[in-house]
Tab-separated table of C-alpha atoms and ligand atoms in Angstrom:
chain	number	residue	atom	x	y	z
Z	84	MET	CA	-7.380	0.624	20.613
Z	85	SER	CA	-9.229	-1.118	17.900
Z	86	ILE	CA	-9.358	0.690	14.519
Z	87	PRO	CA	-12.269	1.075	11.990
Z	88	THR	CA	-12.338	-1.340	9.146
Z	89	LEU	CA	-13.050	-0.927	5.505
Z	90	THR	CA	-15.121	-3.661	3.583
Z	91	LEU	CA	-13.649	-4.767	0.297
Z	92	ASN	CA	-15.863	-5.444	-2.675
Z	93	ASN	CA	-15.945	-9.210	-1.851
Z	94	GLY	CA	-17.064	-8.573	1.828
Z	95	VAL	CA	-13.575	-9.067	3.293
Z	96	THR	CA	-12.750	-6.553	5.942
Z	97	MET	CA	-9.432	-4.738	6.295
Z	98	PRO	CA	-8.098	-2.381	8.951
Z	99	ALA	CA	-8.300	1.162	7.571
Z	100	LEU	CA	-4.871	1.817	8.868
Z	101	GLY	CA	-1.993	-0.436	8.201
Z	102	PHE	CA	1.755	-0.598	8.584
Z	103	GLY	CA	4.213	-0.538	5.679
Z	104	VAL	CA	7.632	-1.786	5.282
Z	105	PHE	CA	8.981	-0.627	2.118
Z	106	GLN	CA	12.873	0.422	2.599
Z	107	THR	CA	12.802	-1.137	5.926
Z	108	PRO	CA	16.007	-3.146	6.167
Z	109	PRO	CA	15.540	-6.920	6.517
Z	110	ASP	CA	17.381	-6.959	9.812
Z	111	GLU	CA	15.146	-4.225	11.276
Z	112	THR	CA	11.887	-5.540	9.920
Z	113	THR	CA	11.069	-7.985	12.751
Z	114	VAL	CA	11.648	-5.314	15.557
Z	115	ALA	CA	9.757	-2.566	13.544
Z	116	VAL	CA	6.680	-4.852	12.866
Z	117	GLU	CA	6.821	-6.198	16.540
Z	118	GLY	CA	6.610	-2.769	17.690
Z	119	ALA	CA	3.671	-1.718	15.388
Z	120	LEU	CA	1.718	-5.045	16.529
Z	121	ARG	CA	2.292	-3.952	20.175
Z	122	VAL	CA	0.879	-0.438	19.467
Z	123	GLY	CA	-2.220	-2.127	17.867
Z	124	TYR	CA	-1.693	-2.231	14.088
Z	125	ARG	CA	-3.242	-5.543	12.622
Z	126	HIS	CA	-2.551	-5.014	9.060
Z	127	ILE	CA	0.919	-5.220	7.558
Z	128	ASP	CA	1.840	-4.357	3.997
Z	129	THR	CA	5.039	-6.173	2.811
Z	130	ALA	CA	6.083	-7.328	-1.006
Z	131	ALA	CA	8.213	-9.921	-2.351
Z	132	GLY	CA	10.370	-7.215	-3.834
Z	133	TYR	CA	10.994	-5.700	-0.401
Z	134	ALA	CA	13.256	-8.543	0.650
Z	135	ASN	CA	11.695	-8.452	4.191
Z	136	GLU	CA	8.766	-10.807	4.239
Z	137	ARG	CA	10.960	-13.195	6.371
Z	138	GLY	CA	11.098	-10.579	9.057
Z	139	VAL	CA	7.483	-9.744	8.999
Z	140	GLY	CA	6.729	-13.530	9.505
Z	141	GLU	CA	8.984	-13.775	12.287
Z	142	ALA	CA	7.291	-10.846	14.125
Z	143	LEU	CA	3.881	-12.325	13.649
Z	144	ARG	CA	5.018	-15.438	15.172
Z	145	ARG	CA	6.701	-13.794	18.062
Z	146	SER	CA	3.637	-11.578	18.599
Z	147	GLY	CA	1.484	-14.444	19.547
Z	148	ILE	CA	-1.492	-12.754	18.005
Z	149	SER	CA	-4.071	-15.109	16.548
Z	150	ARG	CA	-4.124	-15.297	12.741
Z	151	ASP	CA	-7.657	-14.353	12.430
Z	152	GLN	CA	-6.844	-10.982	14.100
Z	153	LEU	CA	-4.108	-10.126	11.480
Z	154	PHE	CA	-4.394	-8.885	7.953
Z	155	ILE	CA	-1.207	-9.621	5.957
Z	156	GLU	CA	-0.861	-8.176	2.538
Z	157	THR	CA	1.952	-8.812	-0.009
Z	158	LYS	CA	2.742	-8.313	-3.709
Z	159	ILE	CA	4.184	-10.207	-6.552
Z	160	TRP	CA	7.242	-8.555	-8.315
Z	161	ILE	CA	7.251	-8.446	-12.086
Z	162	ASN	CA	9.944	-10.973	-12.510
Z	163	ASP	CA	7.369	-13.671	-11.272
Z	164	TYR	CA	4.371	-12.479	-13.588
Z	165	GLY	CA	3.004	-14.989	-15.796
Z	166	TYR	CA	0.573	-17.669	-14.701
Z	167	ASP	CA	2.750	-20.412	-13.400
Z	168	GLU	CA	5.293	-18.045	-12.079
Z	169	THR	CA	2.911	-16.167	-9.998
Z	170	LEU	CA	1.434	-19.194	-8.649
Z	171	HIS	CA	5.033	-20.104	-7.488
Z	172	GLY	CA	5.414	-16.516	-6.222
Z	173	PHE	CA	2.733	-16.849	-3.967
Z	174	GLY	CA	4.338	-20.043	-2.483
Z	175	LYS	CA	7.617	-18.245	-1.912
Z	176	SER	CA	5.849	-15.329	-0.102
Z	177	ALA	CA	3.621	-17.591	2.000
Z	178	ALA	CA	6.608	-19.809	2.911
Z	179	LYS	CA	8.467	-16.653	3.940
Z	180	LEU	CA	5.893	-15.126	5.705
Z	181	GLY	CA	5.098	-18.436	7.583
Z	182	LEU	CA	1.609	-18.277	6.450
Z	183	ASP	CA	-0.900	-20.840	4.727
Z	184	THR	CA	-3.238	-17.952	3.441
Z	185	ILE	CA	-2.527	-14.327	2.545
Z	186	ASP	CA	-5.264	-11.740	3.150
Z	187	LEU	CA	-4.541	-9.497	0.248
Z	188	LEU	CA	-2.066	-10.289	-2.677
Z	189	LEU	CA	-1.393	-7.696	-5.363
Z	190	LEU	CA	0.404	-7.496	-8.518
Z	191	HIS	CA	3.222	-4.873	-7.614
Z	192	GLN	CA	3.082	-3.115	-11.207
Z	193	PRO	CA	1.179	-2.917	-14.213
Z	194	LEU	CA	4.121	-4.083	-16.384
Z	195	SER	CA	2.648	-2.348	-19.554
Z	196	SER	CA	5.535	-3.417	-21.600
Z	197	ALA	CA	4.648	-7.212	-21.220
Z	198	PHE	CA	0.955	-6.917	-20.497
Z	199	GLU	CA	0.145	-10.395	-21.405
Z	200	ARG	CA	2.455	-11.662	-18.505
Z	201	THR	CA	0.379	-9.309	-16.333
Z	202	LEU	CA	-2.816	-10.834	-17.436
Z	203	GLY	CA	-1.356	-14.312	-16.824
Z	204	ALA	CA	-0.126	-13.216	-13.116
Z	205	TYR	CA	-3.840	-11.835	-12.523
Z	206	ARG	CA	-5.385	-15.118	-13.602
Z	207	ALA	CA	-3.058	-16.926	-11.154
Z	208	LEU	CA	-4.444	-14.565	-8.584
Z	209	GLU	CA	-8.006	-15.360	-9.462
Z	210	LYS	CA	-7.012	-19.229	-9.142
Z	211	LEU	CA	-5.496	-18.648	-5.610
Z	212	LEU	CA	-8.567	-16.798	-4.734
Z	213	GLY	CA	-10.754	-19.508	-5.963
Z	214	ASP	CA	-8.705	-22.088	-3.977
Z	215	GLY	CA	-8.947	-20.081	-0.840
Z	216	LYS	CA	-5.116	-19.402	-0.640
Z	217	VAL	CA	-5.934	-15.656	-0.704
Z	218	ARG	CA	-8.941	-13.886	0.864
Z	219	ALA	CA	-8.621	-10.817	-1.684
Z	220	ILE	CA	-6.712	-9.854	-4.737
Z	221	GLY	CA	-5.664	-6.569	-6.332
Z	222	VAL	CA	-3.251	-4.533	-8.139
Z	223	SER	CA	-0.866	-1.751	-7.495
Z	224	ASN	CA	0.340	1.239	-9.516
Z	225	PHE	CA	-2.321	0.901	-12.165
Z	226	MET	CA	-3.362	3.987	-13.957
Z	227	PRO	CA	-6.761	4.329	-15.741
Z	228	HIS	CA	-5.453	2.844	-19.011
Z	229	HIS	CA	-4.123	-0.205	-17.197
Z	230	LEU	CA	-7.325	-0.748	-15.287
Z	231	GLU	CA	-9.330	-0.342	-18.655
Z	232	LYS	CA	-7.348	-2.935	-20.294
Z	233	LEU	CA	-7.428	-5.469	-17.507
Z	234	LEU	CA	-11.115	-5.196	-16.485
Z	235	PRO	CA	-12.666	-6.732	-19.532
Z	236	GLU	CA	-10.314	-9.463	-19.507
Z	237	VAL	CA	-10.906	-10.810	-15.981
Z	238	ASP	CA	-13.521	-12.518	-13.879
Z	239	VAL	CA	-12.797	-10.782	-10.495
Z	240	VAL	CA	-12.626	-7.015	-10.051
Z	241	PRO	CA	-9.485	-6.114	-8.012
Z	242	ALA	CA	-10.607	-5.393	-4.484
Z	243	VAL	CA	-7.691	-2.860	-4.169
Z	244	ASN	CA	-5.503	-0.549	-6.225
Z	245	GLN	CA	-2.314	0.513	-4.085
Z	246	ILE	CA	-1.246	3.801	-5.589
Z	247	GLU	CA	0.554	6.847	-4.463
Z	248	VAL	CA	-1.620	9.391	-2.897
Z	249	HIS	CA	-0.734	12.174	-0.576
Z	250	PRO	CA	-1.749	15.932	-0.509
Z	251	TYR	CA	0.807	16.703	-3.321
Z	252	PHE	CA	-0.285	13.853	-5.542
Z	253	GLN	CA	-4.044	12.809	-5.197
Z	254	GLN	CA	-4.957	11.039	-8.402
Z	255	ARG	CA	-8.745	12.038	-8.062
Z	256	GLU	CA	-9.482	10.981	-11.598
Z	257	LEU	CA	-8.180	7.452	-10.724
Z	258	GLN	CA	-9.787	7.354	-7.472
Z	259	ALA	CA	-13.082	8.197	-9.029
Z	260	LEU	CA	-12.706	5.418	-11.448
Z	261	HIS	CA	-12.066	2.999	-8.695
Z	262	ARG	CA	-15.428	4.142	-6.969
Z	263	GLN	CA	-17.054	3.323	-10.149
Z	264	HIS	CA	-15.664	-0.158	-10.122
Z	265	GLY	CA	-15.922	-0.780	-6.379
Z	266	ILE	CA	-12.117	-0.973	-6.154
Z	267	ARG	CA	-10.812	0.385	-2.864
Z	268	THR	CA	-7.879	2.958	-3.157
Z	269	GLN	CA	-5.030	2.173	-0.959
Z	270	ALA	CA	-2.498	4.938	-0.468
Z	271	TRP	CA	1.076	4.395	-0.500
Z	272	ALA	CA	3.340	7.168	0.704
Z	273	PRO	CA	0.433	8.452	2.638
Z	274	ILE	CA	2.363	11.027	4.544
Z	275	GLY	CA	4.307	11.925	1.413
Z	276	GLY	CA	7.231	9.860	2.247
Z	277	ILE	CA	7.989	9.580	-1.581
Z	278	THR	CA	8.940	13.301	-1.468
Z	279	PHE	CA	12.115	12.582	0.693
Z	280	TYR	CA	13.576	10.483	-2.354
Z	281	ARG	CA	14.576	13.451	-4.513
Z	282	PRO	CA	18.131	14.548	-3.512
Z	283	GLY	CA	17.852	18.321	-2.974
Z	284	PHE	CA	14.033	18.153	-3.091
Z	285	SER	CA	12.886	20.569	-0.366
Z	286	LYS	CA	9.236	20.333	-0.894
Z	287	SER	CA	7.918	18.111	1.927
Z	288	THR	CA	4.222	17.472	2.938
Z	289	LEU	CA	5.567	17.360	6.669
Z	290	GLU	CA	6.500	20.738	6.324
Z	291	ASP	CA	3.588	22.229	4.446
Z	292	PRO	CA	2.256	25.274	6.004
Z	293	THR	CA	-1.333	24.595	5.405
Z	294	ILE	CA	-0.997	21.057	6.936
Z	295	LEU	CA	0.864	22.295	9.949
Z	296	GLU	CA	-1.496	25.152	10.477
Z	297	ILE	CA	-4.514	22.447	10.520
Z	298	ALA	CA	-2.212	20.155	12.854
Z	299	LYS	CA	-1.851	22.915	15.234
Z	300	VAL	CA	-5.626	23.457	15.573
Z	301	HIS	CA	-6.176	19.762	16.490
Z	302	GLY	CA	-2.888	19.504	18.652
Z	303	LYS	CA	-1.672	16.869	16.185
Z	304	SER	CA	1.123	16.262	13.884
Z	305	ALA	CA	1.375	16.946	10.070
Z	306	ALA	CA	1.591	13.206	9.625
Z	307	GLN	CA	-1.404	12.371	11.918
Z	308	VAL	CA	-3.499	15.250	9.870
Z	309	MET	CA	-2.608	13.553	6.454
Z	310	LEU	CA	-3.507	10.275	7.719
Z	311	ARG	CA	-6.729	11.395	9.126
Z	312	TRP	CA	-7.525	13.094	5.632
Z	313	GLY	CA	-6.877	9.724	3.868
Z	314	VAL	CA	-9.177	7.630	6.406
Z	315	GLN	CA	-12.042	10.416	6.235
Z	316	GLN	CA	-12.016	10.032	2.366
Z	317	GLY	CA	-12.295	6.314	2.768
Z	318	ARG	CA	-8.677	5.285	1.800
Z	319	SER	CA	-6.793	2.652	3.214
Z	320	VAL	CA	-3.541	4.169	4.444
Z	321	ILE	CA	-0.302	2.234	5.179
Z	322	PRO	CA	2.306	4.660	6.688
Z	323	LYS	CA	5.786	3.195	7.290
Z	324	SER	CA	8.415	3.964	10.051
Z	325	VAL	CA	11.185	2.222	11.862
Z	326	LYS	CA	10.860	4.768	14.837
Z	327	PRO	CA	8.743	3.750	17.737
Z	328	ALA	CA	7.525	7.197	18.596
Z	329	ARG	CA	6.573	7.584	15.108
Z	330	ILE	CA	4.861	4.145	14.719
Z	331	ALA	CA	2.779	5.030	17.629
Z	332	GLU	CA	2.049	8.562	16.533
Z	333	ASN	CA	0.835	7.307	13.046
Z	334	PHE	CA	-1.437	4.847	14.686
Z	335	ASN	CA	-3.138	7.703	16.818
Z	336	VAL	CA	-5.462	9.280	14.162
Z	337	PHE	CA	-8.921	8.175	15.421
Z	338	ASP	CA	-9.718	10.667	18.131
Z	339	PHE	CA	-10.213	13.745	16.134
Z	340	GLU	CA	-12.010	14.875	12.829
Z	341	LEU	CA	-11.084	17.385	10.190
Z	342	SER	CA	-13.835	19.666	9.243
Z	343	ALA	CA	-15.211	19.937	5.674
Z	344	ASP	CA	-13.187	23.221	5.249
Z	345	GLN	CA	-10.063	21.591	6.326
Z	346	MET	CA	-10.442	18.630	4.069
Z	347	ALA	CA	-10.881	21.031	1.235
Z	348	GLU	CA	-7.821	23.095	2.023
Z	349	ILE	CA	-5.664	19.863	2.035
Z	350	ASP	CA	-7.422	18.839	-1.323
Z	351	ALA	CA	-6.403	22.032	-2.725
Z	352	LEU	CA	-2.740	21.188	-2.129
Z	353	ASP	CA	-2.794	18.827	-5.211
Z	354	SER	CA	0.410	19.577	-7.344
Z	355	ALA	CA	-0.378	16.751	-9.725
Z	356	GLU	CA	3.244	15.901	-9.627
Z	357	ARG	CA	4.025	12.254	-9.039
Z	358	GLY	CA	6.842	11.588	-6.428
Z	359	GLY	CA	7.661	7.884	-7.476
Z	360	PRO	CA	8.292	6.579	-10.652
Z	361	ASP	CA	6.033	6.634	-13.770
Z	362	PRO	CA	4.427	3.056	-13.705
Z	363	ASP	CA	4.682	2.751	-17.426
Z	364	LYS	CA	8.668	3.066	-16.998
Z	365	ILE	CA	8.937	0.019	-14.802
Z	366	THR	CA	9.891	-2.635	-17.154
Z	367	LEU	CA	11.767	-5.853	-16.737
Z	368	GLU	CA	14.865	-4.392	-18.480
Z	369	ASN	CA	15.190	-1.686	-15.744
Z	370	PHE	CA	13.685	-3.025	-12.700
Z	371	SER	CA	14.532	-6.784	-12.869
Z	372	ARG	CA	14.869	-8.361	-9.573
Z	373	ASP	CA	14.977	-12.041	-8.874
Z	374	ILE	CA	12.754	-13.224	-5.932
Z	375	PRO	CA	14.605	-15.870	-4.172
Z	376	GLU	CA	13.107	-19.287	-3.180
Z	377	ALA	CA	11.868	-19.332	0.580
I	260	LIG	P1	5.147	7.134	3.863
I	260	LIG	O1	4.391	8.261	3.505
I	260	LIG	O2	4.672	6.057	4.972
I	260	LIG	O3	6.431	8.020	4.655
I	260	LIG	C1	7.596	7.116	5.281
I	260	LIG	C2	8.753	8.131	5.478
I	260	LIG	O4	8.303	9.244	6.445
I	260	LIG	C3	9.890	7.384	5.986
I	260	LIG	O5	10.969	8.104	5.589
I	260	LIG	C4	9.770	7.595	7.664
I	260	LIG	O6	11.026	7.601	8.453
I	260	LIG	C5	9.107	8.911	7.650
I	260	LIG	N1	8.033	8.980	8.707
I	260	LIG	C6	7.184	8.184	9.173
I	260	LIG	N2	6.366	8.627	10.206
I	260	LIG	C7	6.588	9.829	10.373
I	260	LIG	C8	6.188	10.868	11.151
I	260	LIG	N3	5.269	10.661	12.003
I	260	LIG	N4	6.872	11.950	11.247
I	260	LIG	C9	7.801	12.206	10.380
I	260	LIG	N5	8.358	11.337	9.503
I	260	LIG	C10	7.795	10.205	9.577
I	260	LIG	O7	6.086	6.472	2.827
I	260	LIG	P2	6.137	5.011	2.215
I	260	LIG	O8	6.910	5.139	0.742
I	260	LIG	O9	7.238	4.284	3.052
I	260	LIG	O10	4.842	4.367	1.943
I	260	LIG	C11	4.220	3.643	3.012
I	260	LIG	C12	4.111	2.212	2.613
I	260	LIG	O11	3.333	1.944	1.321
I	260	LIG	C13	5.399	1.417	2.115
I	260	LIG	O12	5.974	1.307	3.364
I	260	LIG	C14	5.067	0.371	1.503
I	260	LIG	O13	4.345	-0.668	2.300
I	260	LIG	C15	4.014	1.027	0.579
I	260	LIG	N6	4.575	1.346	-0.770
I	260	LIG	C16	4.187	0.843	-1.844
I	260	LIG	C17	4.598	1.190	-3.108
I	260	LIG	C18	4.231	0.561	-4.241
I	260	LIG	O14	4.661	0.704	-5.334
I	260	LIG	N7	3.139	-0.153	-4.243
I	260	LIG	C19	5.529	2.194	-3.172
I	260	LIG	C20	6.056	3.026	-2.004
I	260	LIG	C21	5.430	2.568	-0.588
I	260	LIG	P3	11.266	6.613	9.610
I	260	LIG	O15	11.069	5.317	9.092
I	260	LIG	O16	12.670	7.032	9.841
I	260	LIG	O17	10.352	7.137	10.646
């Protein structure tokens, strides 16, 4: 099945649904991505910081799918921020992925404690874009105050901001700001995966009674309903799984439609409570991670 695409602010198109590999162990990544490609996913979201770009690259090679049919996204980790460091970071990621060009390259975090380095890193993304090494550039985990600092300083408006969005944490104000600037919202933890992080935390979007009720009406799962909700709101969604049945299930969201009432019921579940870390607390002191050479 081919899936709908989203057009980014520079005209590049991206599949509306992609495949995430955060926390996919390096030795399981190739098999998981091969499985996703077999099901029909063509967009893979990885990151230098996930330590599994090599496994993604191996799956791409083994698949035999032509390069122009694939949309590959990765992210520069904060240790590689700064102009020269980020240019080098691109080289490391491209080599591990076995690619000459990357479709979408993001800055993984705002690094507000050293924002000058973030600006240098973003200018390197602009250079890579100008040189045709990447087809689109963007950011991740930027909050409104980070975008407001970035935008006046740069030439290219980010094509994407990849942020936590699921029914329990919707960031509607930030999404409105994205619309105002032509930035596409890409939802990480689109089925609320992040809610599994907290020991003893019972609140899971996958067990939410409202979502389960809507799922029943459509003969779908809670995960499929959440992905459909994201796609219908124009977001890019990038669910992760290492389980073949779930990989297939998460892809199968284009044969049903949620009604306006059902969309509103899911909108009403927002708890405004972040599942992931506060982006302002991600510093070089507490989240340092050296990204090895290719
Ligand atoms: P998701 O919302 O995609 O949820 C993933 C979790 O849900 C995993 O534990 C997975 O387990 C489980 N799962 C997957 N499908 C189903 C299903 N159909 N039914 C029940 N459980 C299911 O969360 P992620 O945090 O992984 O986010 C998705 C992607 O977003 C990441 O992989 C990554 O690419 C990106 N991301 C980016 C971040 C950033 O800072 N920019 C932060 C976090 C994520 P299992 O694998 O065992 O199936």
